[in-house]
Amino acid sequence: MIDEPDAPAPLDLSAVREQYQSEGIRRTDLFPDPLDHFRAWYAEWAATEPFDPAAVALATATPDGRPSVRFVLVRRVDHGFCFFTDTTSRKGAELAANPQAALCFGWIALSRQVRAVGPVEPLTDAEVDDYWEHRPRGSRLSAVASAQSQPVADREALEHRREEVAAAAGPDGPIERPAGWGGYRLVPEEVEVWQGRADRLHDRFLYTRAGDAWALQRLMP
Ligand SMILES: Cc1cc2nc3c(=O)[nH]c(=O)nc-3n(C[C@H](O)[C@H](O)[C@H](O)COP(=O)(O)O)c2cc1C
């Protein structure tokens, strides 16, 4: 055994032990289309008034398989999950090289999780412009000032960049959307809904796209 007198004690989280107690879900509770199911579950989640209910963990990967994950806000659900970001960021570079992603909503207060996997397509300029115009002025100024995921010397340098952008725009002047600022839609090919139950004997259902329809399978927890 290696003698490491200065090593801190490991953080032991094994005593944090919650029971998931929901009534569970049956096949007959599920909509044929997982996006309809998502809409119904999202309404229940939003009704619990969590802080920023639209947050989702989004995983991308380099073509050689190195993954990265971060939260984004889903801003629209149509035939996929749409989010907005700086396309020159790390996630943007990964999506350009490997346009596949996975996302995971962790709605733990409802003992629920929703996962989706699929190809990611860029949103159109019209879709991005529409959203850009609806963003608060402060958010737009920060987006122009920030080359997302690039290093910056310190906080001061970042704030200086933003002040310059704000000064150039003036108090009410237009704030042009940077060319690299955009959005994506993850079009799911797989969606899994998970409902936590007692003794870790949870319910899981996997939707898999089969042409225009969806196949549905129960998975073991
Ligand atoms: C709750 C939450 C929501 C976020 N929403 C977004 C978002 O919608 N778009 C975005 O670009 N970054 C968002 N971020 C910041 C990202 O997690 C991340 O730091 C940033 O996009 C850079 O990621 P990247 O370097 O992997 O590209 C959010 C962070 C949190 C914690």
Coordinates of C-alpha atoms and ligand atoms in Angstrom, one line a residue:
M1 CA 0.0 0.0 0.0
I2 CA 1.3 3.5 -0.8
D3 CA 1.9 5.7 2.2
E4 CA 0.1 9.0 1.5
P5 CA 0.0 10.8 4.9
D6 CA -1.1 14.1 3.3
A7 CA -3.9 12.7 1.1
P8 CA -7.3 14.0 2.2
A9 CA -9.9 11.5 3.3
P10 CA -12.1 10.6 0.4
L11 CA -15.5 12.3 0.3
D12 CA -17.9 9.4 1.2
L13 CA -21.3 10.0 -0.2
S14 CA -22.6 6.4 0.3
A15 CA -24.8 7.5 3.2
V16 CA -26.8 9.8 0.9
R17 CA -29.5 7.3 0.1
E18 CA -32.8 8.3 -1.2
Q19 CA -35.8 6.0 -2.0
Y20 CA -37.6 6.8 -5.2
Q21 CA -41.2 6.2 -4.4
S22 CA -43.3 6.9 -7.5
E23 CA -46.2 4.8 -8.6
G24 CA -44.2 4.0 -11.8
I25 CA -45.3 4.0 -15.4
R26 CA -46.8 1.4 -17.6
R27 CA -46.7 1.0 -21.4
T28 CA -50.3 2.3 -21.5
D29 CA -49.3 5.6 -19.8
L30 CA -46.9 6.4 -22.7
F31 CA -47.8 8.5 -25.8
P32 CA -46.9 6.8 -29.1
D33 CA -44.6 9.7 -29.9
P34 CA -41.9 10.4 -27.3
L35 CA -42.0 14.1 -28.0
D36 CA -45.7 14.1 -27.0
H37 CA -44.7 12.3 -23.9
F38 CA -41.9 14.8 -23.3
R39 CA -44.4 17.7 -23.6
A40 CA -46.7 16.1 -21.0
W41 CA -43.9 15.4 -18.6
Y42 CA -42.3 18.8 -19.1
A43 CA -45.6 20.5 -18.1
E44 CA -45.6 18.5 -14.8
W45 CA -41.9 19.3 -14.3
A46 CA -42.4 23.0 -14.9
A47 CA -45.4 23.0 -12.5
T48 CA -43.0 22.0 -9.7
E49 CA -41.4 25.4 -10.2
P50 CA -37.8 24.4 -10.4
F51 CA -35.2 27.0 -11.1
D52 CA -34.7 27.1 -14.9
P53 CA -36.8 24.0 -15.8
A54 CA -35.4 24.0 -19.4
A55 CA -31.9 23.1 -18.3
V56 CA -30.5 19.9 -19.9
A57 CA -27.2 18.2 -19.9
L58 CA -25.9 18.0 -23.5
A59 CA -23.2 15.6 -24.5
T60 CA -21.1 15.9 -27.6
A61 CA -18.0 14.0 -28.7
T62 CA -15.0 14.4 -31.0
P63 CA -14.9 12.1 -34.0
D64 CA -12.3 9.9 -32.1
G65 CA -14.7 9.4 -29.2
R66 CA -13.7 11.9 -26.5
P67 CA -16.9 13.1 -24.9
S68 CA -17.8 16.4 -23.3
V69 CA -20.9 17.4 -21.5
R70 CA -22.4 20.7 -20.3
F71 CA -25.8 22.2 -19.5
V72 CA -27.7 24.2 -22.1
L73 CA -31.3 25.6 -22.1
V74 CA -33.7 23.9 -24.5
R75 CA -35.7 26.8 -26.0
R76 CA -38.1 25.0 -28.3
V77 CA -39.4 21.5 -28.7
D78 CA -40.8 20.7 -32.2
H79 CA -39.7 17.6 -34.0
G80 CA -36.5 17.9 -31.9
F81 CA -34.8 19.7 -29.0
C82 CA -33.6 23.2 -30.0
F83 CA -30.9 25.2 -28.2
F84 CA -28.8 28.3 -28.8
T85 CA -25.1 28.8 -28.4
D86 CA -21.9 30.1 -29.8
T87 CA -21.1 27.7 -32.7
T88 CA -17.4 28.6 -32.4
S89 CA -17.4 27.1 -28.9
R90 CA -16.1 23.7 -27.9
K91 CA -19.5 22.1 -28.4
G92 CA -19.9 23.9 -31.7
A93 CA -16.5 22.5 -33.0
E94 CA -17.4 19.0 -31.8
L95 CA -20.8 19.2 -33.5
A96 CA -19.2 20.5 -36.7
A97 CA -16.9 17.5 -36.8
N98 CA -19.4 14.9 -35.4
P99 CA -23.0 16.1 -35.7
Q100 CA -24.4 13.6 -33.1
A101 CA -25.3 14.4 -29.5
A102 CA -27.1 13.0 -26.5
L103 CA -29.0 14.9 -23.9
C104 CA -30.3 14.1 -20.5
F105 CA -33.0 15.9 -18.4
G106 CA -32.6 15.1 -14.7
W107 CA -35.9 15.8 -13.1
I108 CA -34.9 14.2 -9.8
A109 CA -37.6 15.9 -7.7
L110 CA -40.1 13.9 -9.7
S111 CA -37.9 10.8 -9.8
R112 CA -37.7 11.2 -13.6
Q113 CA -35.1 11.3 -16.2
V114 CA -35.5 11.7 -20.0
R115 CA -32.6 10.9 -22.4
A116 CA -32.4 11.5 -26.1
V117 CA -29.8 10.6 -28.8
G118 CA -29.7 11.6 -32.4
P119 CA -28.2 13.7 -35.1
V120 CA -27.9 17.5 -34.6
E121 CA -28.7 20.0 -37.4
P122 CA -28.0 23.7 -37.3
L123 CA -31.1 25.9 -37.0
T124 CA -31.8 28.2 -39.9
D125 CA -30.7 31.9 -39.9
A126 CA -34.3 32.9 -39.7
E127 CA -34.8 30.7 -36.6
V128 CA -31.7 32.0 -34.9
D129 CA -32.5 35.7 -35.8
D130 CA -35.9 35.3 -34.4
Y131 CA -34.6 34.0 -31.1
W132 CA -31.7 36.6 -31.0
E133 CA -34.2 39.5 -31.3
H134 CA -36.1 38.1 -28.3
R135 CA -33.0 37.9 -26.0
P136 CA -32.6 40.6 -23.4
R137 CA -30.2 43.3 -24.4
G138 CA -27.7 42.4 -21.7
S139 CA -27.5 38.8 -22.9
R140 CA -27.0 40.0 -26.5
L141 CA -24.2 42.3 -25.4
S142 CA -22.5 39.5 -23.5
A143 CA -22.8 37.1 -26.4
V144 CA -21.1 39.6 -28.7
A145 CA -18.3 40.2 -26.2
S146 CA -17.6 36.6 -25.5
A147 CA -15.8 34.2 -27.8
Q148 CA -17.3 31.2 -25.9
S149 CA -14.8 28.6 -24.7
Q150 CA -11.7 30.7 -25.6
P151 CA -9.3 31.6 -22.8
V152 CA -9.3 35.1 -21.4
A153 CA -6.6 36.7 -19.1
D154 CA -9.0 37.6 -16.2
R155 CA -12.5 38.8 -15.3
E156 CA -11.4 42.4 -15.9
A157 CA -10.4 41.7 -19.5
L158 CA -13.8 40.0 -20.1
E159 CA -15.7 43.0 -18.6
H160 CA -13.6 45.4 -20.7
R161 CA -14.6 43.5 -23.9
R162 CA -18.3 43.8 -22.9
E163 CA -17.9 47.6 -22.1
E164 CA -16.4 48.1 -25.5
V165 CA -19.3 46.3 -27.2
A166 CA -21.9 48.2 -25.1
A167 CA -20.2 51.6 -25.9
A168 CA -20.2 50.8 -29.6
A169 CA -23.9 49.9 -29.5
G170 CA -24.9 52.9 -27.5
P171 CA -27.8 52.9 -25.1
D172 CA -30.5 51.9 -27.7
G173 CA -28.5 51.0 -30.8
P174 CA -29.0 47.7 -32.6
I175 CA -26.8 44.7 -31.5
E176 CA -26.0 42.7 -34.5
R177 CA -25.9 38.9 -34.0
P178 CA -22.4 37.6 -34.4
A179 CA -22.0 35.3 -37.4
G180 CA -20.9 32.5 -35.1
W181 CA -23.8 32.7 -32.7
G182 CA -26.4 30.1 -33.6
G183 CA -28.6 27.2 -32.6
Y184 CA -29.0 23.5 -33.1
R185 CA -31.8 21.0 -33.2
L186 CA -31.2 17.5 -31.8
V187 CA -33.6 15.3 -33.8
P188 CA -34.0 12.2 -31.6
E189 CA -33.6 8.7 -32.9
E190 CA -33.9 7.3 -29.4
V191 CA -35.7 8.6 -26.4
E192 CA -35.7 6.9 -23.0
V193 CA -38.1 7.8 -20.2
W194 CA -37.2 6.7 -16.7
Q195 CA -39.4 6.7 -13.6
G196 CA -37.7 6.0 -10.3
R197 CA -39.4 3.4 -8.0
A198 CA -38.8 1.8 -4.7
D199 CA -35.8 -0.4 -4.0
R200 CA -34.2 0.7 -7.3
L201 CA -36.6 -1.4 -9.3
H202 CA -37.2 1.5 -11.7
D203 CA -39.3 1.7 -14.8
R204 CA -37.6 2.4 -18.1
F205 CA -39.0 2.6 -21.6
L206 CA -36.9 3.1 -24.7
Y207 CA -38.5 4.6 -27.9
T208 CA -36.6 3.9 -31.0
R209 CA -37.4 5.5 -34.3
A210 CA -38.6 3.0 -36.9
G211 CA -39.3 5.0 -40.1
D212 CA -42.2 7.3 -39.4
A213 CA -43.2 5.5 -36.2
W214 CA -41.7 4.6 -32.9
A215 CA -40.9 1.2 -31.4
L216 CA -41.2 1.0 -27.7
Q217 CA -39.4 -1.4 -25.4
R218 CA -39.3 -1.8 -21.6
L219 CA -35.7 -2.0 -20.3
M220 CA -34.6 -3.5 -17.0
P221 CA -33.4 -0.8 -14.6
Ligands
LIG1 C1 -28.3 25.8 -16.3 C2 -27.3 26.2 -17.4 C3 -27.8 26.6 -18.6 C4 -26.9 26.9 -19.7 N1 -27.5 27.3 -20.9 C5 -26.6 27.5 -21.9 C6 -27.2 27.7 -23.2 O1 -28.4 27.7 -23.5 N2 -26.3 28.0 -24.2 C7 -24.9 28.0 -24.0 O2 -24.2 28.2 -25.0 N3 -24.4 27.8 -22.8 C8 -25.2 27.5 -21.7 N4 -24.7 27.3 -20.5 C9 -23.2 27.3 -20.3 C10 -22.7 25.9 -20.8 O3 -22.9 24.9 -19.8 C11 -21.2 26.0 -21.2 O4 -20.4 26.5 -20.1 C12 -20.9 26.8 -22.4 O5 -21.9 26.6 -23.4 C13 -19.6 26.4 -23.0 O6 -19.6 25.0 -23.3 P1 -18.5 24.3 -24.3 O7 -17.2 24.9 -24.0 O8 -18.6 22.9 -24.0 O9 -19.0 24.7 -25.7 C14 -25.5 26.9 -19.5 C15 -25.0 26.6 -18.2 C16 -25.9 26.2 -17.2 C17 -25.4 25.8 -15.9

